[in-house]
mmCIF file of C-alpha atoms in Angstrom:
data_model
loop_
_atom_site.group_PDB
_atom_site.id
_atom_site.type_symbol
_atom_site.label_atom_id
_atom_site.label_comp_id
_atom_site.label_asym_id
_atom_site.label_seq_id
_atom_site.Cartn_x
_atom_site.Cartn_y
_atom_site.Cartn_z
ATOM 1 C CA UNK A 1 -144.697 -133.802 149.947
ATOM 2 C CA UNK A 2 -142.000 -132.310 147.507
ATOM 3 C CA UNK A 3 -143.363 -129.015 148.559
ATOM 4 C CA UNK A 4 -143.153 -129.806 152.131
ATOM 5 C CA UNK A 5 -139.329 -130.044 151.499
ATOM 6 C CA UNK A 6 -138.549 -127.941 148.514
ATOM 7 C CA UNK A 7 -137.468 -125.013 151.112
ATOM 8 C CA UNK A 8 -134.621 -127.237 152.886
ATOM 9 C CA UNK A 9 -131.839 -124.990 151.803
ATOM 10 C CA UNK A 10 -133.777 -122.165 153.260
ATOM 11 C CA UNK A 11 -133.511 -124.049 156.725
ATOM 12 C CA UNK A 12 -129.847 -123.877 156.978
ATOM 13 C CA UNK A 13 -130.168 -120.587 158.939
ATOM 14 C CA UNK A 14 -131.523 -122.591 161.825
ATOM 15 C CA UNK A 15 -128.343 -124.092 162.193
ATOM 16 C CA UNK A 16 -126.052 -122.307 164.668
ATOM 17 C CA UNK A 17 -129.321 -120.848 166.357
ATOM 18 C CA UNK A 18 -129.755 -124.410 168.158
ATOM 19 C CA UNK A 19 -132.708 -125.107 166.357
ATOM 20 C CA UNK A 20 -133.954 -127.812 164.129
ATOM 21 C CA UNK A 21 -136.769 -129.100 162.212
ATOM 22 C CA UNK A 22 -138.075 -132.729 162.371
ATOM 23 C CA UNK A 23 -139.895 -134.668 159.720
ATOM 24 C CA UNK A 24 -142.487 -136.721 161.463
ATOM 25 C CA UNK A 25 -143.788 -140.130 160.128
ATOM 26 C CA UNK A 26 -145.612 -143.404 161.519
ATOM 27 C CA UNK A 27 -144.635 -146.990 161.293
ATOM 28 C CA UNK A 28 -147.517 -147.872 163.476
ATOM 29 C CA UNK A 29 -150.929 -146.484 164.240
ATOM 30 C CA UNK A 30 -149.960 -145.132 167.653
ATOM 31 C CA UNK A 31 -146.652 -143.767 167.723
ATOM 32 C CA UNK A 32 -145.077 -140.556 166.136
ATOM 33 C CA UNK A 33 -141.458 -141.168 165.077
ATOM 34 C CA UNK A 34 -138.897 -138.359 163.389
ATOM 35 C CA UNK A 35 -135.860 -137.806 161.770
ATOM 36 C CA UNK A 36 -133.864 -134.532 161.068
ATOM 37 C CA UNK A 37 -135.084 -132.637 157.852
ATOM 38 C CA UNK A 38 -131.323 -131.973 157.105
ATOM 39 C CA UNK A 39 -130.960 -135.749 156.538
ATOM 40 C CA UNK A 40 -133.926 -136.065 154.051
ATOM 41 C CA UNK A 41 -133.483 -135.744 150.469
ATOM 42 C CA UNK A 42 -137.109 -136.255 149.598
ATOM 43 C CA UNK A 43 -139.990 -138.229 150.316
ATOM 44 C CA UNK A 44 -141.989 -140.220 147.606
ATOM 45 C CA UNK A 45 -144.595 -143.054 147.333
ATOM 46 C CA UNK A 46 -143.067 -146.484 147.593
ATOM 47 C CA UNK A 47 -142.336 -147.536 143.987
ATOM 48 C CA UNK A 48 -141.773 -151.120 143.046
ATOM 49 C CA UNK A 49 -138.826 -152.785 144.692
ATOM 50 C CA UNK A 50 -136.352 -155.305 143.585
ATOM 51 C CA UNK A 51 -135.245 -158.039 145.544
ATOM 52 C CA UNK A 52 -131.650 -158.050 147.042
ATOM 53 C CA UNK A 53 -130.657 -161.785 147.420
ATOM 54 C CA UNK A 54 -128.265 -162.322 150.673
ATOM 55 C CA UNK A 55 -129.065 -158.802 151.903
ATOM 56 C CA UNK A 56 -129.756 -158.037 155.555
ATOM 57 C CA UNK A 57 -133.195 -158.940 156.504
ATOM 58 C CA UNK A 58 -134.036 -155.384 157.193
ATOM 59 C CA UNK A 59 -133.355 -154.439 153.463
ATOM 60 C CA UNK A 60 -136.832 -154.620 151.774
ATOM 61 C CA UNK A 61 -135.422 -154.306 148.375
ATOM 62 C CA UNK A 62 -133.872 -151.815 145.648
ATOM 63 C CA UNK A 63 -135.837 -148.762 144.332
ATOM 64 C CA UNK A 64 -134.991 -147.278 141.525
ATOM 65 C CA UNK A 65 -135.256 -143.675 141.667
ATOM 66 C CA UNK A 66 -134.632 -141.469 138.614
ATOM 67 C CA UNK A 67 -132.060 -143.927 137.440
ATOM 68 C CA UNK A 68 -130.553 -144.385 140.531
ATOM 69 C CA UNK A 69 -130.662 -147.531 142.844
ATOM 70 C CA UNK A 70 -131.359 -146.931 146.247
ATOM 71 C CA UNK A 71 -131.498 -149.788 149.173
ATOM 72 C CA UNK A 72 -134.682 -149.658 150.915
ATOM 73 C CA UNK A 73 -134.840 -150.229 154.601
ATOM 74 C CA UNK A 74 -137.847 -151.511 156.375
ATOM 75 C CA UNK A 75 -137.691 -149.266 159.358
ATOM 76 C CA UNK A 76 -139.938 -151.041 161.578
ATOM 77 C CA UNK A 77 -138.303 -154.183 161.178
ATOM 78 C CA UNK A 78 -134.775 -152.752 161.551
ATOM 79 C CA UNK A 79 -135.569 -151.131 165.036
ATOM 80 C CA UNK A 80 -137.258 -154.269 166.591
ATOM 81 C CA UNK A 81 -140.663 -154.533 165.384
ATOM 82 C CA UNK A 82 -142.348 -156.844 163.001
ATOM 83 C CA UNK A 83 -141.733 -155.520 159.367
ATOM 84 C CA UNK A 84 -143.920 -153.126 157.805
ATOM 85 C CA UNK A 85 -146.096 -154.528 155.399
ATOM 86 C CA UNK A 86 -145.805 -152.662 152.011
ATOM 87 C CA UNK A 87 -149.013 -151.381 150.764
ATOM 88 C CA UNK A 88 -149.855 -148.423 148.588
ATOM 89 C CA UNK A 89 -149.991 -146.342 151.479
ATOM 90 C CA UNK A 90 -146.318 -146.629 152.439
ATOM 91 C CA UNK A 91 -143.783 -143.858 151.889
ATOM 92 C CA UNK A 92 -140.239 -143.833 151.211
ATOM 93 C CA UNK A 93 -138.079 -141.449 153.304
ATOM 94 C CA UNK A 94 -134.768 -141.028 150.892
ATOM 95 C CA UNK A 95 -131.865 -139.639 153.268
ATOM 96 C CA UNK A 96 -128.212 -139.016 152.763
ATOM 97 C CA UNK A 97 -126.196 -140.440 155.873
ATOM 98 C CA UNK A 98 -122.492 -140.844 156.278
ATOM 99 C CA UNK A 99 -121.903 -140.005 152.540
ATOM 100 C CA UNK A 100 -124.513 -142.804 151.638
ATOM 101 C CA UNK A 101 -127.856 -142.884 150.291
ATOM 102 C CA UNK A 102 -130.670 -144.799 151.340
ATOM 103 C CA UNK A 103 -134.439 -144.990 151.667
ATOM 104 C CA UNK A 104 -136.299 -145.656 154.776
ATOM 105 C CA UNK A 105 -139.931 -147.595 154.157
ATOM 106 C CA UNK A 106 -142.486 -145.778 156.532
ATOM 107 C CA UNK A 107 -146.361 -145.607 156.739
ATOM 108 C CA UNK A 108 -147.818 -142.410 156.574
ATOM 109 C CA UNK A 109 -145.741 -139.018 156.498
ATOM 110 C CA UNK A 110 -147.210 -136.327 158.690
ATOM 111 C CA UNK A 111 -145.506 -132.996 158.501
ATOM 112 C CA UNK A 112 -142.547 -130.905 159.625
ATOM 113 C CA UNK A 113 -142.025 -129.297 163.006
ATOM 114 C CA UNK A 114 -139.573 -126.351 163.908
ATOM 115 C CA UNK A 115 -138.078 -126.803 167.467
ATOM 116 C CA UNK A 116 -135.222 -125.865 169.489
ATOM 117 C CA UNK A 117 -132.530 -128.329 170.588
ATOM 118 C CA UNK A 118 -133.539 -127.427 174.145
ATOM 119 C CA UNK A 119 -136.845 -129.197 173.519
ATOM 120 C CA UNK A 120 -135.193 -132.267 172.585
ATOM 121 C CA UNK A 121 -134.581 -134.579 175.420
ATOM 122 C CA UNK A 122 -132.294 -137.837 175.590
ATOM 123 C CA UNK A 123 -134.272 -141.238 175.813
ATOM 124 C CA UNK A 124 -135.099 -142.212 179.422
ATOM 125 C CA UNK A 125 -132.634 -144.293 181.027
ATOM 126 C CA UNK A 126 -135.448 -147.232 181.820
ATOM 127 C CA UNK A 127 -135.295 -147.599 178.030
ATOM 128 C CA UNK A 128 -131.837 -149.520 178.290
ATOM 129 C CA UNK A 129 -128.924 -149.437 176.017
ATOM 130 C CA UNK A 130 -130.439 -151.689 172.979
ATOM 131 C CA UNK A 131 -133.160 -149.040 171.772
ATOM 132 C CA UNK A 132 -132.779 -147.266 168.811
ATOM 133 C CA UNK A 133 -133.815 -143.804 169.970
ATOM 134 C CA UNK A 134 -131.294 -140.976 169.800
ATOM 135 C CA UNK A 135 -133.925 -138.584 171.742
ATOM 136 C CA UNK A 136 -137.304 -137.725 172.401
ATOM 137 C CA UNK A 137 -139.395 -134.626 172.521
ATOM 138 C CA UNK A 138 -143.059 -134.022 173.365
ATOM 139 C CA UNK A 139 -145.624 -131.871 170.976
ATOM 140 C CA UNK A 140 -148.742 -130.037 171.909
ATOM 141 C CA UNK A 141 -150.814 -129.711 168.828
ATOM 142 C CA UNK A 142 -154.675 -129.063 168.590
ATOM 143 C CA UNK A 143 -154.907 -129.499 172.341
ATOM 144 C CA UNK A 144 -153.218 -133.117 172.535
ATOM 145 C CA UNK A 145 -149.778 -133.941 173.644
ATOM 146 C CA UNK A 146 -147.747 -136.184 171.587
ATOM 147 C CA UNK A 147 -144.514 -138.025 172.324
ATOM 148 C CA UNK A 148 -142.108 -137.935 169.310
ATOM 149 C CA UNK A 149 -139.380 -140.610 169.465
ATOM 150 C CA UNK A 150 -136.400 -139.686 167.224
ATOM 151 C CA UNK A 151 -134.675 -142.530 165.667
ATOM 152 C CA UNK A 152 -130.958 -143.295 165.876
ATOM 153 C CA UNK A 153 -130.501 -143.670 162.035
ATOM 154 C CA UNK A 154 -126.689 -144.496 162.912
ATOM 155 C CA UNK A 155 -127.162 -147.209 165.065
ATOM 156 C CA UNK A 156 -129.657 -148.869 162.192
ATOM 157 C CA UNK A 157 -127.302 -148.264 159.695
ATOM 158 C CA UNK A 158 -124.225 -149.625 161.731
ATOM 159 C CA UNK A 159 -126.039 -152.732 162.184
ATOM 160 C CA UNK A 160 -126.625 -153.109 158.410
ATOM 161 C CA UNK A 161 -123.570 -151.819 157.119
ATOM 162 C CA UNK A 162 -121.194 -153.110 159.935
ATOM 163 C CA UNK A 163 -118.449 -150.278 159.437
ATOM 164 C CA UNK A 164 -114.873 -151.408 159.749
ATOM 165 C CA UNK A 165 -112.840 -149.454 161.943
ATOM 166 C CA UNK A 166 -109.268 -150.649 160.413
ATOM 167 C CA UNK A 167 -107.096 -148.334 159.555
ATOM 168 C CA UNK A 168 -105.768 -148.496 155.642
ATOM 169 C CA UNK A 169 -102.005 -149.292 155.118
ATOM 170 C CA UNK A 170 -99.699 -145.752 155.471
ATOM 171 C CA UNK A 171 -102.331 -143.857 157.434
ATOM 172 C CA UNK A 172 -100.623 -144.650 160.736
ATOM 173 C CA UNK A 173 -97.435 -142.510 161.072
ATOM 174 C CA UNK A 174 -95.415 -144.711 163.262
ATOM 175 C CA UNK A 175 -93.050 -141.849 164.448
ATOM 176 C CA UNK A 176 -96.322 -140.475 166.255
ATOM 177 C CA UNK A 177 -97.143 -143.563 167.785
ATOM 178 C CA UNK A 178 -95.022 -143.090 170.826
ATOM 179 C CA UNK A 179 -96.833 -139.645 171.399
ATOM 180 C CA UNK A 180 -100.306 -140.785 171.572
ATOM 181 C CA UNK A 181 -100.626 -142.642 174.727
ATOM 182 C CA UNK A 182 -102.113 -140.364 177.410
ATOM 183 C CA UNK A 183 -103.348 -138.070 175.060
ATOM 184 C CA UNK A 184 -107.137 -137.276 175.914
ATOM 185 C CA UNK A 185 -109.912 -136.234 173.241
ATOM 186 C CA UNK A 186 -113.548 -135.386 174.129
ATOM 187 C CA UNK A 187 -116.042 -136.885 171.806
ATOM 188 C CA UNK A 188 -119.480 -135.301 171.793
ATOM 189 C CA UNK A 189 -122.218 -137.146 170.175
ATOM 190 C CA UNK A 190 -125.934 -138.275 171.213
ATOM 191 C CA UNK A 191 -125.745 -141.411 169.222
ATOM 192 C CA UNK A 192 -123.926 -144.283 171.454
ATOM 193 C CA UNK A 193 -123.013 -146.176 168.040
ATOM 194 C CA UNK A 194 -121.409 -142.989 166.625
ATOM 195 C CA UNK A 195 -119.195 -142.716 170.180
ATOM 196 C CA UNK A 196 -118.272 -146.247 169.877
ATOM 197 C CA UNK A 197 -117.190 -146.115 166.192
ATOM 198 C CA UNK A 198 -114.887 -142.988 167.170
ATOM 199 C CA UNK A 199 -113.581 -144.555 170.465
ATOM 200 C CA UNK A 200 -112.695 -147.969 169.070
ATOM 201 C CA UNK A 201 -110.998 -146.283 166.184
ATOM 202 C CA UNK A 202 -108.886 -143.844 168.173
ATOM 203 C CA UNK A 203 -108.334 -146.597 171.024
ATOM 204 C CA UNK A 204 -106.207 -148.246 168.759
ATOM 205 C CA UNK A 205 -104.122 -145.223 169.198
ATOM 206 C CA UNK A 206 -103.507 -145.460 172.668
ATOM 207 C CA UNK A 207 -105.531 -142.208 173.059
ATOM 208 C CA UNK A 208 -108.029 -141.624 176.121
ATOM 209 C CA UNK A 209 -111.415 -140.946 175.314
ATOM 210 C CA UNK A 210 -113.897 -139.134 177.282
ATOM 211 C CA UNK A 211 -117.525 -139.104 176.349
ATOM 212 C CA UNK A 212 -120.516 -136.785 176.525
ATOM 213 C CA UNK A 213 -123.778 -137.525 174.995
ATOM 214 C CA UNK A 214 -124.835 -133.716 174.199
ATOM 215 C CA UNK A 215 -123.343 -130.331 173.765
ATOM 216 C CA UNK A 216 -124.870 -129.152 177.007
ATOM 217 C CA UNK A 217 -123.233 -132.088 178.994
ATOM 218 C CA UNK A 218 -119.927 -131.418 177.254
ATOM 219 C CA UNK A 219 -120.038 -127.361 177.969
ATOM 220 C CA UNK A 220 -120.470 -128.158 181.700
ATOM 221 C CA UNK A 221 -117.746 -130.665 181.967
ATOM 222 C CA UNK A 222 -115.300 -128.201 180.131
ATOM 223 C CA UNK A 223 -116.592 -125.346 182.322
ATOM 224 C CA UNK A 224 -116.022 -127.492 185.547
ATOM 225 C CA UNK A 225 -112.481 -128.229 184.323
ATOM 226 C CA UNK A 226 -111.769 -124.323 183.777
ATOM 227 C CA UNK A 227 -113.573 -123.628 187.225
ATOM 228 C CA UNK A 228 -110.927 -125.959 188.679
ATOM 229 C CA UNK A 229 -108.031 -124.051 187.086
ATOM 230 C CA UNK A 230 -107.447 -126.496 184.552
ATOM 231 C CA UNK A 231 -106.311 -125.528 180.954
ATOM 232 C CA UNK A 232 -108.942 -127.040 178.696
ATOM 233 C CA UNK A 233 -106.593 -126.519 175.583
ATOM 234 C CA UNK A 234 -103.847 -128.321 176.727
ATOM 235 C CA UNK A 235 -105.976 -130.699 178.886
ATOM 236 C CA UNK A 236 -107.281 -132.129 175.541
ATOM 237 C CA UNK A 237 -105.538 -132.865 172.347
ATOM 238 C CA UNK A 238 -108.994 -131.872 170.836
ATOM 239 C CA UNK A 239 -112.716 -131.927 171.045
ATOM 240 C CA UNK A 240 -114.818 -133.911 168.320
ATOM 241 C CA UNK A 241 -118.229 -133.146 168.184
ATOM 242 C CA UNK A 242 -121.321 -134.015 166.183
ATOM 243 C CA UNK A 243 -123.285 -131.227 164.992
ATOM 244 C CA UNK A 244 -127.203 -132.515 166.065
ATOM 245 C CA UNK A 245 -127.519 -133.027 169.853
ATOM 246 C CA UNK A 246 -130.351 -132.722 172.245
ATOM 247 C CA UNK A 247 -130.020 -130.047 174.654
ATOM 248 C CA UNK A 248 -127.528 -127.977 172.726
ATOM 249 C CA UNK A 249 -126.194 -128.801 169.228
ATOM 250 C CA UNK A 250 -122.559 -128.853 168.225
ATOM 251 C CA UNK A 251 -122.811 -125.611 166.256
ATOM 252 C CA UNK A 252 -124.191 -123.776 169.665
ATOM 253 C CA UNK A 253 -121.280 -125.597 171.584
ATOM 254 C CA UNK A 254 -118.610 -124.683 169.684
ATOM 255 C CA UNK A 255 -119.906 -121.008 169.771
ATOM 256 C CA UNK A 256 -120.131 -121.133 173.733
ATOM 257 C CA UNK A 257 -116.509 -122.614 173.896
ATOM 258 C CA UNK A 258 -115.230 -119.953 171.742
ATOM 259 C CA UNK A 259 -116.851 -117.220 173.730
ATOM 260 C CA UNK A 260 -115.036 -118.430 176.978
ATOM 261 C CA UNK A 261 -111.624 -116.982 177.147
ATOM 262 C CA UNK A 262 -110.692 -119.734 179.380
ATOM 263 C CA UNK A 263 -111.087 -122.473 176.659
ATOM 264 C CA UNK A 264 -111.550 -120.490 173.539
ATOM 265 C CA UNK A 265 -108.410 -121.665 171.895
ATOM 266 C CA UNK A 266 -109.640 -125.383 172.199
ATOM 267 C CA UNK A 267 -109.146 -127.579 168.962
ATOM 268 C CA UNK A 268 -112.858 -128.480 167.558
ATOM 269 C CA UNK A 269 -113.146 -130.988 164.971
ATOM 270 C CA UNK A 270 -116.982 -131.284 163.647
ATOM 271 C CA UNK A 271 -117.579 -135.017 162.861
ATOM 272 C CA UNK A 272 -121.232 -135.558 161.257
ATOM 273 C CA UNK A 273 -122.996 -137.198 158.635
ATOM 274 C CA UNK A 274 -124.716 -134.192 157.322
ATOM 275 C CA UNK A 275 -123.537 -132.918 153.881
ATOM 276 C CA UNK A 276 -119.841 -131.793 153.567
ATOM 277 C CA UNK A 277 -120.481 -128.560 151.451
ATOM 278 C CA UNK A 278 -123.062 -127.484 154.051
ATOM 279 C CA UNK A 279 -120.836 -128.121 157.175
ATOM 280 C CA UNK A 280 -117.779 -126.497 155.379
ATOM 281 C CA UNK A 281 -119.555 -123.278 155.532
ATOM 282 C CA UNK A 282 -120.874 -123.713 159.153
ATOM 283 C CA UNK A 283 -117.288 -124.610 160.537
ATOM 284 C CA UNK A 284 -116.157 -121.262 159.072
ATOM 285 C CA UNK A 285 -119.477 -119.609 160.529
ATOM 286 C CA UNK A 286 -119.416 -120.771 164.206
ATOM 287 C CA UNK A 287 -115.388 -121.542 164.174
ATOM 288 C CA UNK A 288 -114.710 -125.127 164.281
ATOM 289 C CA UNK A 289 -111.072 -126.132 163.166
ATOM 290 C CA UNK A 290 -111.818 -128.736 160.898
ATOM 291 C CA UNK A 291 -114.629 -130.924 159.542
ATOM 292 C CA UNK A 292 -115.005 -134.706 159.057
ATOM 293 C CA UNK A 293 -117.765 -136.384 157.378
ATOM 294 C CA UNK A 294 -118.834 -139.649 159.076
ATOM 295 C CA UNK A 295 -117.710 -142.360 159.401
ATOM 296 C CA UNK A 296 -114.267 -142.258 157.948
ATOM 297 C CA UNK A 297 -111.512 -144.041 160.106
ATOM 298 C CA UNK A 298 -108.664 -142.901 158.057
ATOM 299 C CA UNK A 299 -109.781 -139.456 157.788
ATOM 300 C CA UNK A 300 -110.461 -139.225 161.833
ATOM 301 C CA UNK A 301 -106.730 -140.597 162.690
ATOM 302 C CA UNK A 302 -105.318 -138.156 160.002
ATOM 303 C CA UNK A 303 -106.951 -135.297 161.489
ATOM 304 C CA UNK A 304 -105.854 -136.189 164.924
ATOM 305 C CA UNK A 305 -102.443 -136.902 163.824
ATOM 306 C CA UNK A 306 -102.594 -133.317 161.938
ATOM 307 C CA UNK A 307 -103.388 -131.887 165.486
ATOM 308 C CA UNK A 308 -100.482 -133.740 167.232
ATOM 309 C CA UNK A 309 -98.089 -132.571 164.752
ATOM 310 C CA UNK A 310 -99.094 -128.982 164.954
ATOM 311 C CA UNK A 311 -98.390 -129.369 168.932
ATOM 312 C CA UNK A 312 -95.023 -130.944 168.752
ATOM 313 C CA UNK A 313 -93.609 -128.685 166.005
#
């Protein structure tokens, strides 16, 4: 399994090209599930787990991985099925999301597939709002078609961690508060949970939030405004976009915006759970103005205030 993942660093070239790689795995015998390889640190056979008294029901225990204690989430139980029984066939997918490291208990880990974001589709609307999918895709392998469900890990983690949107003392600049009502921010994220976190954080400031669930939807909205004669860069205080999304990722979205003279000066902040050092390089490559790693309400509000100050000065 290590060999499967030991070239992850080389895969950074995929980003900005509207491509991604998915790690496929199973939590039952019939369905294929996936998460983005960029979120995966390693895959190991499940070790002995230590109990965590009083923890969330989805926490299977704590694993000691080379001296580091990592909480282990029973993924099948966390997304609404009966918990996966722990056997010698189970694997642990160790990931880094929102500046935290956790392991997901799964069954068989299959392989990695290389796709374009155009191959990735939103979940069907018939799935309802309470599903744990951020997207789906279909693979054709060995003459067979397989539906792959891409897990909304941010929703899973939010239900376990219960992120707090309250701002720390001193973060809010009271002199800017009168300037915030009526300002508009476009947030672009395929995770409804991530959009809710940003919406509720910035809603405390009186800012109007416009939402899009993928990069293509956002781009079409911006183009429609430009076609109607609106100045996109003044219509919006800023656009806050995720990196990984169906149809079109945040890097490609930024590149498309920058290439259109009617909206090229729009202020764009990348807000993603991918690693900071990696994204700092990508911000420069594709032309974002700022980067915030999820989920940090204080930094999010600080970035919005900095943008507002730059307009008022």
